[in-house]
Amino acid sequence: MKNFLNGALIALMASTGMVGNVQAEYPERPITIIEPWPPGDVDDQLVRVIAEEFTKQTGVPAKVVNRPGGYGVEGAQSVLTSAADGYTVGNFLIDIPTSYIVQGITPFGREDMEVVGLNMNFPFILAAKKDAPYNNLAELAEYAKNNPVKLAHFGFETIPAQQTFEAARQLGFKFSTETGYDATDCTTLANGDADVMNSTVGLVLACKDDIKIIAAYTEKPISVFPEAPLLRDQITGPTFSLWSGLFVPKGTPQDVKDKLAAIAERAMMSEQAKQIAATSGAEVYWQGSAEAQARIDKDFEAVKDLFSKMKK
């Protein structure tokens, strides 16, 4: 009788998934955070703070892997085709869930990803050499009407590049050439590859005293360049905070996303993150998944409008 009852109990447990399918608590092995851009920029620095905090809180290693290519698409695709188990996480900027999908240039869609939370706004800029004969977009437009001006950017398909083209359209000029790079930095201007370039403060700190900011693509003045004119004050229509955050494949368990979010929020409150913000001019925060998704949805519609203008 006892053997019969034991057998019945085991059968019941098996039928309800209680035997042979017991889920270990996450994480039980190292995780990988994919950064779809080269190392060194502020988002890369901050995601490494998250990885360190993850290891500290869980005792399980978290490594950051830079996987640039296709202006972020290659790295994003590697995340979204991985198992939805929390062991591969993506650090995506605004273009990946918005403009790239709007343009239909990705093998993935909005339905393939879930946001864990957003953690920063880039200190994005349009920079020129210190001795350039213009200090803002209006002066650049006047100069460009009679002189060639070469633009470097992070890819024609990116929001900062399209906002720059929209500014040129509104102010009545065209760039003589425009070239996309996986990253632009001090050498891009110093080598004469471009006269003006889209970049971030984190990539130009080494030549901070040798450049000037023509426009800051931020909602507030950048702490590192407080006098830089804001893009939103120089053109009409919407401008965008260029955010970045953590994303996972659709179907990732909620408890896994909750653990990732709690660790990331703690990391963004750390002294290390605050120091990176102070040095780079980035806005560092934590915005949870519900609020973040609402923000993404709103930006998606505004980005659709921006790119429709550029096709006219």
Short mmCIF file of C-alpha atoms in Angstrom, two decimals:
data_model
loop_
_atom_site.label_atom_id
_atom_site.label_comp_id
_atom_site.label_asym_id
_atom_site.label_seq_id
_atom_site.Cartn_x
_atom_site.Cartn_y
_atom_site.Cartn_z
CA MET A 1 0.00 0.00 0.00
CA LYS A 2 2.82 2.36 0.92
CA ASN A 3 4.62 1.68 -2.37
CA PHE A 4 1.36 2.28 -4.26
CA LEU A 5 0.83 5.68 -2.55
CA ASN A 6 4.43 6.70 -3.21
CA GLY A 7 4.05 5.77 -6.87
CA ALA A 8 0.79 7.71 -7.15
CA LEU A 9 2.38 10.79 -5.55
CA ILE A 10 5.34 10.68 -7.96
CA ALA A 11 2.97 10.29 -10.91
CA LEU A 12 0.93 13.28 -9.71
CA MET A 13 4.03 15.41 -9.28
CA ALA A 14 5.29 14.45 -12.74
CA SER A 15 1.94 15.31 -14.35
CA THR A 16 1.99 18.78 -12.79
CA GLY A 17 5.61 19.46 -13.72
CA MET A 18 6.89 19.12 -10.17
CA VAL A 19 9.37 16.39 -11.04
CA GLY A 20 12.09 16.75 -13.63
CA ASN A 21 11.10 20.36 -14.37
CA VAL A 22 12.05 22.18 -11.21
CA GLN A 23 13.29 25.68 -12.13
CA ALA A 24 16.43 26.83 -10.37
CA GLU A 25 16.42 30.35 -9.02
CA TYR A 26 17.76 32.90 -11.51
CA PRO A 27 20.64 33.27 -12.11
CA GLU A 28 22.26 29.87 -11.89
CA ARG A 29 24.99 30.64 -14.45
CA PRO A 30 26.76 33.72 -15.88
CA ILE A 31 24.80 36.21 -17.97
CA THR A 32 25.91 38.23 -20.99
CA ILE A 33 24.92 41.84 -21.65
CA ILE A 34 25.30 42.75 -25.30
CA GLU A 35 26.42 46.32 -26.04
CA PRO A 36 25.80 46.81 -29.80
CA TRP A 37 28.43 49.55 -30.09
CA PRO A 38 32.21 49.84 -29.62
CA PRO A 39 33.49 50.24 -26.06
CA GLY A 40 34.14 53.56 -24.36
CA ASP A 41 31.00 55.66 -24.64
CA VAL A 42 28.85 56.56 -21.66
CA ASP A 43 26.24 53.81 -22.25
CA ASP A 44 29.05 51.26 -22.34
CA GLN A 45 30.47 52.63 -19.10
CA LEU A 46 27.09 52.55 -17.34
CA VAL A 47 26.17 49.04 -18.45
CA ARG A 48 29.46 47.84 -16.97
CA VAL A 49 28.35 49.36 -13.65
CA ILE A 50 25.16 47.31 -13.97
CA ALA A 51 27.18 44.18 -14.71
CA GLU A 52 29.38 44.76 -11.66
CA GLU A 53 26.31 45.29 -9.46
CA PHE A 54 24.73 42.11 -10.84
CA THR A 55 27.81 40.09 -9.88
CA LYS A 56 27.92 41.76 -6.47
CA GLN A 57 24.25 41.11 -5.70
CA THR A 58 23.95 37.58 -7.06
CA GLY A 59 27.45 36.17 -6.83
CA VAL A 60 27.11 35.14 -10.48
CA PRO A 61 29.33 36.75 -13.13
CA ALA A 62 27.85 39.17 -15.65
CA LYS A 63 30.00 40.12 -18.62
CA VAL A 64 29.54 42.91 -21.15
CA VAL A 65 30.24 41.97 -24.76
CA ASN A 66 30.62 44.73 -27.35
CA ARG A 67 29.14 43.61 -30.64
CA PRO A 68 29.12 46.56 -33.06
CA GLY A 69 27.92 46.30 -36.63
CA GLY A 70 25.06 47.56 -38.75
CA TYR A 71 24.72 50.63 -36.50
CA GLY A 72 23.55 48.43 -33.63
CA VAL A 73 21.35 45.99 -35.56
CA GLU A 74 23.77 43.04 -35.42
CA GLY A 75 24.10 43.18 -31.65
CA ALA A 76 20.37 43.65 -31.14
CA GLN A 77 19.59 40.69 -33.37
CA SER A 78 21.94 38.47 -31.36
CA VAL A 79 19.97 39.34 -28.23
CA LEU A 80 16.50 38.92 -29.72
CA THR A 81 17.27 35.51 -31.24
CA SER A 82 18.60 34.16 -27.93
CA ALA A 83 16.57 32.18 -25.41
CA ALA A 84 14.07 34.21 -23.41
CA ASP A 85 15.61 33.21 -20.09
CA GLY A 86 17.46 36.32 -18.90
CA TYR A 87 20.93 35.03 -19.72
CA THR A 88 21.35 37.32 -22.71
CA VAL A 89 20.37 40.97 -22.18
CA GLY A 90 20.64 43.87 -24.61
CA ASN A 91 21.67 47.45 -23.92
CA PHE A 92 19.66 49.22 -26.65
CA LEU A 93 19.51 52.89 -27.53
CA ILE A 94 16.40 54.61 -28.85
CA ASP A 95 16.94 53.81 -32.54
CA ILE A 96 16.75 50.03 -32.14
CA PRO A 97 13.11 49.85 -30.90
CA THR A 98 11.96 52.89 -32.91
CA SER A 99 13.60 54.32 -36.04
CA TYR A 100 15.14 51.11 -37.37
CA ILE A 101 11.79 49.34 -37.13
CA VAL A 102 9.97 52.34 -38.63
CA GLN A 103 12.26 52.08 -41.65
CA GLY A 104 11.89 48.31 -41.94
CA ILE A 105 15.65 47.73 -41.90
CA THR A 106 15.71 45.15 -39.08
CA PRO A 107 15.03 41.41 -39.09
CA PHE A 108 13.09 41.93 -35.85
CA GLY A 109 10.03 43.90 -34.78
CA ARG A 110 8.66 45.58 -31.69
CA GLU A 111 6.85 42.37 -30.80
CA ASP A 112 10.17 40.55 -30.40
CA MET A 113 11.44 42.57 -27.42
CA GLU A 114 10.49 43.67 -23.93
CA VAL A 115 11.96 46.61 -22.06
CA VAL A 116 13.31 45.99 -18.57
CA GLY A 117 13.85 49.72 -18.01
CA LEU A 118 15.62 52.81 -19.28
CA ASN A 119 18.64 54.18 -17.46
CA MET A 120 20.17 57.17 -19.26
CA ASN A 121 19.87 59.98 -21.79
CA PHE A 122 22.90 60.50 -24.02
CA PRO A 123 24.66 63.90 -24.01
CA PHE A 124 24.40 63.94 -27.80
CA ILE A 125 25.94 66.83 -29.71
CA LEU A 126 26.79 68.37 -33.07
CA ALA A 127 30.44 69.36 -32.69
CA ALA A 128 32.95 71.34 -34.77
CA LYS A 129 36.56 72.43 -34.39
CA LYS A 130 37.18 75.32 -32.03
CA ASP A 131 38.19 77.64 -34.88
CA ALA A 132 35.17 76.88 -37.07
CA PRO A 133 33.55 80.12 -38.34
CA TYR A 134 30.13 79.29 -36.87
CA ASN A 135 28.80 78.87 -33.34
CA ASN A 136 25.23 77.68 -33.87
CA LEU A 137 23.01 76.18 -36.55
CA ALA A 138 21.96 79.51 -38.05
CA GLU A 139 25.59 80.52 -38.55
CA LEU A 140 26.42 77.06 -39.90
CA ALA A 141 23.57 77.39 -42.40
CA GLU A 142 24.82 80.77 -43.59
CA TYR A 143 28.37 79.46 -43.98
CA ALA A 144 27.25 76.28 -45.78
CA LYS A 145 25.45 78.24 -48.48
CA ASN A 146 28.81 79.25 -49.95
CA ASN A 147 31.21 76.64 -48.52
CA PRO A 148 31.32 72.84 -48.45
CA VAL A 149 30.57 71.34 -45.05
CA LYS A 150 31.20 67.63 -44.42
CA LEU A 151 29.02 65.85 -41.83
CA ALA A 152 29.92 62.69 -39.91
CA HIS A 153 27.21 60.82 -38.04
CA PHE A 154 26.32 57.42 -36.52
CA GLY A 155 24.38 56.26 -39.56
CA PHE A 156 21.82 57.75 -41.93
CA GLU A 157 19.14 55.61 -40.29
CA THR A 158 19.73 57.04 -36.79
CA ILE A 159 17.57 59.64 -35.11
CA PRO A 160 20.42 62.15 -34.44
CA ALA A 161 21.43 62.05 -38.11
CA GLN A 162 17.85 62.57 -39.25
CA GLN A 163 17.38 65.43 -36.78
CA THR A 164 20.53 67.02 -38.20
CA PHE A 165 19.19 66.66 -41.76
CA GLU A 166 15.86 68.09 -40.61
CA ALA A 167 17.69 71.09 -39.12
CA ALA A 168 19.49 71.61 -42.44
CA ARG A 169 16.20 71.36 -44.31
CA GLN A 170 14.54 73.93 -42.06
CA LEU A 171 17.48 76.31 -42.32
CA GLY A 172 17.83 75.93 -46.07
CA PHE A 173 21.19 74.25 -46.63
CA LYS A 174 22.72 70.87 -47.50
CA PHE A 175 25.89 69.16 -46.38
CA SER A 176 28.45 68.62 -49.14
CA THR A 177 28.99 65.04 -47.92
CA GLU A 178 27.59 62.90 -45.11
CA THR A 179 29.24 59.73 -43.83
CA GLY A 180 28.12 57.22 -41.23
CA TYR A 181 30.47 55.67 -38.66
CA ASP A 182 29.99 53.16 -35.84
CA ALA A 183 31.49 55.90 -33.66
CA THR A 184 32.79 59.42 -34.14
CA ASP A 185 35.44 60.94 -31.88
CA CYS A 186 38.24 63.50 -31.68
CA THR A 187 40.11 62.06 -34.65
CA THR A 188 37.09 62.44 -36.92
CA LEU A 189 37.44 66.22 -36.75
CA ALA A 190 41.21 66.35 -36.28
CA ASN A 191 41.87 64.26 -39.41
CA GLY A 192 39.56 66.39 -41.52
CA ASP A 193 37.14 63.52 -42.11
CA ALA A 194 34.35 65.92 -41.20
CA ASP A 195 33.77 69.61 -40.49
CA VAL A 196 30.90 68.88 -38.10
CA MET A 197 29.91 65.61 -36.50
CA ASN A 198 27.22 64.00 -34.42
CA SER A 199 28.83 62.48 -31.35
CA THR A 200 28.46 62.22 -27.60
CA VAL A 201 30.35 64.08 -24.91
CA GLY A 202 31.89 60.84 -23.70
CA LEU A 203 33.66 60.37 -27.02
CA VAL A 204 35.14 63.88 -27.20
CA LEU A 205 36.30 64.53 -23.65
CA ALA A 206 39.92 64.02 -24.73
CA CYS A 207 39.66 67.04 -27.05
CA LYS A 208 37.15 69.07 -25.04
CA ASP A 209 39.24 72.24 -25.29
CA ASP A 210 39.68 71.89 -29.06
CA ILE A 211 36.03 71.74 -30.10
CA LYS A 212 32.83 73.73 -29.86
CA ILE A 213 29.24 72.51 -29.65
CA ILE A 214 26.91 73.78 -32.38
CA ALA A 215 23.86 72.03 -30.91
CA ALA A 216 23.12 69.81 -27.91
CA TYR A 217 20.46 67.17 -28.59
CA THR A 218 19.22 67.20 -25.00
CA GLU A 219 16.30 68.59 -23.05
CA LYS A 220 18.55 70.42 -20.58
CA PRO A 221 21.96 72.08 -20.91
CA ILE A 222 24.83 69.60 -20.74
CA SER A 223 26.84 70.00 -17.54
CA VAL A 224 30.16 69.61 -19.37
CA PHE A 225 29.22 72.22 -22.01
CA PRO A 226 26.65 74.40 -20.19
CA GLU A 227 26.73 77.19 -22.78
CA ALA A 228 26.08 74.90 -25.75
CA PRO A 229 22.88 75.93 -27.63
CA LEU A 230 20.13 73.32 -27.51
CA LEU A 231 18.84 71.81 -30.73
CA ARG A 232 15.24 72.29 -29.57
CA ASP A 233 15.81 76.07 -29.39
CA GLN A 234 17.17 76.22 -32.93
CA ILE A 235 14.56 74.30 -34.94
CA THR A 236 10.82 73.76 -34.90
CA GLY A 237 9.06 70.47 -34.24
CA PRO A 238 9.83 67.67 -31.79
CA THR A 239 13.32 66.76 -30.65
CA PHE A 240 14.22 63.58 -28.82
CA SER A 241 16.01 62.61 -25.66
CA LEU A 242 18.33 59.89 -26.90
CA TRP A 243 17.80 57.26 -24.24
CA SER A 244 19.28 53.84 -23.65
CA GLY A 245 18.16 50.90 -21.54
CA LEU A 246 17.97 47.16 -20.94
CA PHE A 247 15.91 44.90 -23.21
CA VAL A 248 15.27 41.16 -23.32
CA PRO A 249 13.60 38.78 -25.79
CA LYS A 250 9.81 38.57 -25.68
CA GLY A 251 8.59 35.98 -23.19
CA THR A 252 11.34 36.42 -20.60
CA PRO A 253 9.88 35.47 -17.18
CA GLN A 254 8.63 38.37 -15.08
CA ASP A 255 10.65 37.40 -12.03
CA VAL A 256 13.81 37.50 -14.13
CA LYS A 257 12.97 40.97 -15.46
CA ASP A 258 12.15 42.14 -11.94
CA LYS A 259 15.54 40.97 -10.63
CA LEU A 260 17.37 42.65 -13.52
CA ALA A 261 15.43 45.87 -12.94
CA ALA A 262 16.13 45.96 -9.21
CA ILE A 263 19.85 45.47 -9.79
CA ALA A 264 20.00 48.07 -12.57
CA GLU A 265 18.15 50.63 -10.46
CA ARG A 266 20.56 50.09 -7.58
CA ALA A 267 23.50 50.44 -9.98
CA MET A 268 22.20 53.77 -11.32
CA MET A 269 22.06 55.14 -7.79
CA SER A 270 25.67 54.22 -7.09
CA GLU A 271 28.47 56.72 -6.67
CA GLN A 272 30.18 55.21 -9.68
CA ALA A 273 27.20 55.96 -11.92
CA LYS A 274 26.90 59.48 -10.51
CA GLN A 275 30.57 60.09 -11.26
CA ILE A 276 30.15 58.95 -14.86
CA ALA A 277 27.18 61.30 -15.21
CA ALA A 278 29.16 64.22 -13.81
CA THR A 279 32.10 63.56 -16.13
CA SER A 280 30.13 62.90 -19.31
CA GLY A 281 27.10 65.15 -18.95
CA ALA A 282 24.73 62.17 -19.31
CA GLU A 283 21.40 62.09 -17.46
CA VAL A 284 21.39 58.94 -15.33
CA TYR A 285 18.19 57.54 -13.76
CA TRP A 286 16.03 54.44 -13.67
CA GLN A 287 12.64 54.27 -15.39
CA GLY A 288 10.73 51.04 -14.86
CA SER A 289 9.19 48.91 -17.59
CA ALA A 290 5.63 50.29 -17.64
CA GLU A 291 6.70 53.92 -17.76
CA ALA A 292 9.51 53.09 -20.17
CA GLN A 293 7.16 51.29 -22.58
CA ALA A 294 4.78 54.26 -22.61
CA ARG A 295 7.71 56.51 -23.44
CA ILE A 296 8.87 54.19 -26.22
CA ASP A 297 5.35 54.08 -27.70
CA LYS A 298 5.16 57.88 -27.74
CA ASP A 299 8.61 58.25 -29.28
CA PHE A 300 7.82 55.60 -31.89
CA GLU A 301 4.94 57.69 -33.26
CA ALA A 302 7.02 60.90 -33.24
CA VAL A 303 9.91 59.13 -34.98
CA LYS A 304 7.54 57.88 -37.69
CA ASP A 305 6.58 61.50 -38.33
CA LEU A 306 10.23 62.63 -38.46
CA PHE A 307 11.22 59.98 -40.99
CA SER A 308 8.16 60.60 -43.14
CA LYS A 309 9.29 64.22 -43.54
CA MET A 310 12.72 63.15 -44.66
CA LYS A 311 11.23 61.02 -47.45
CA LYS A 312 9.38 63.94 -49.01
#
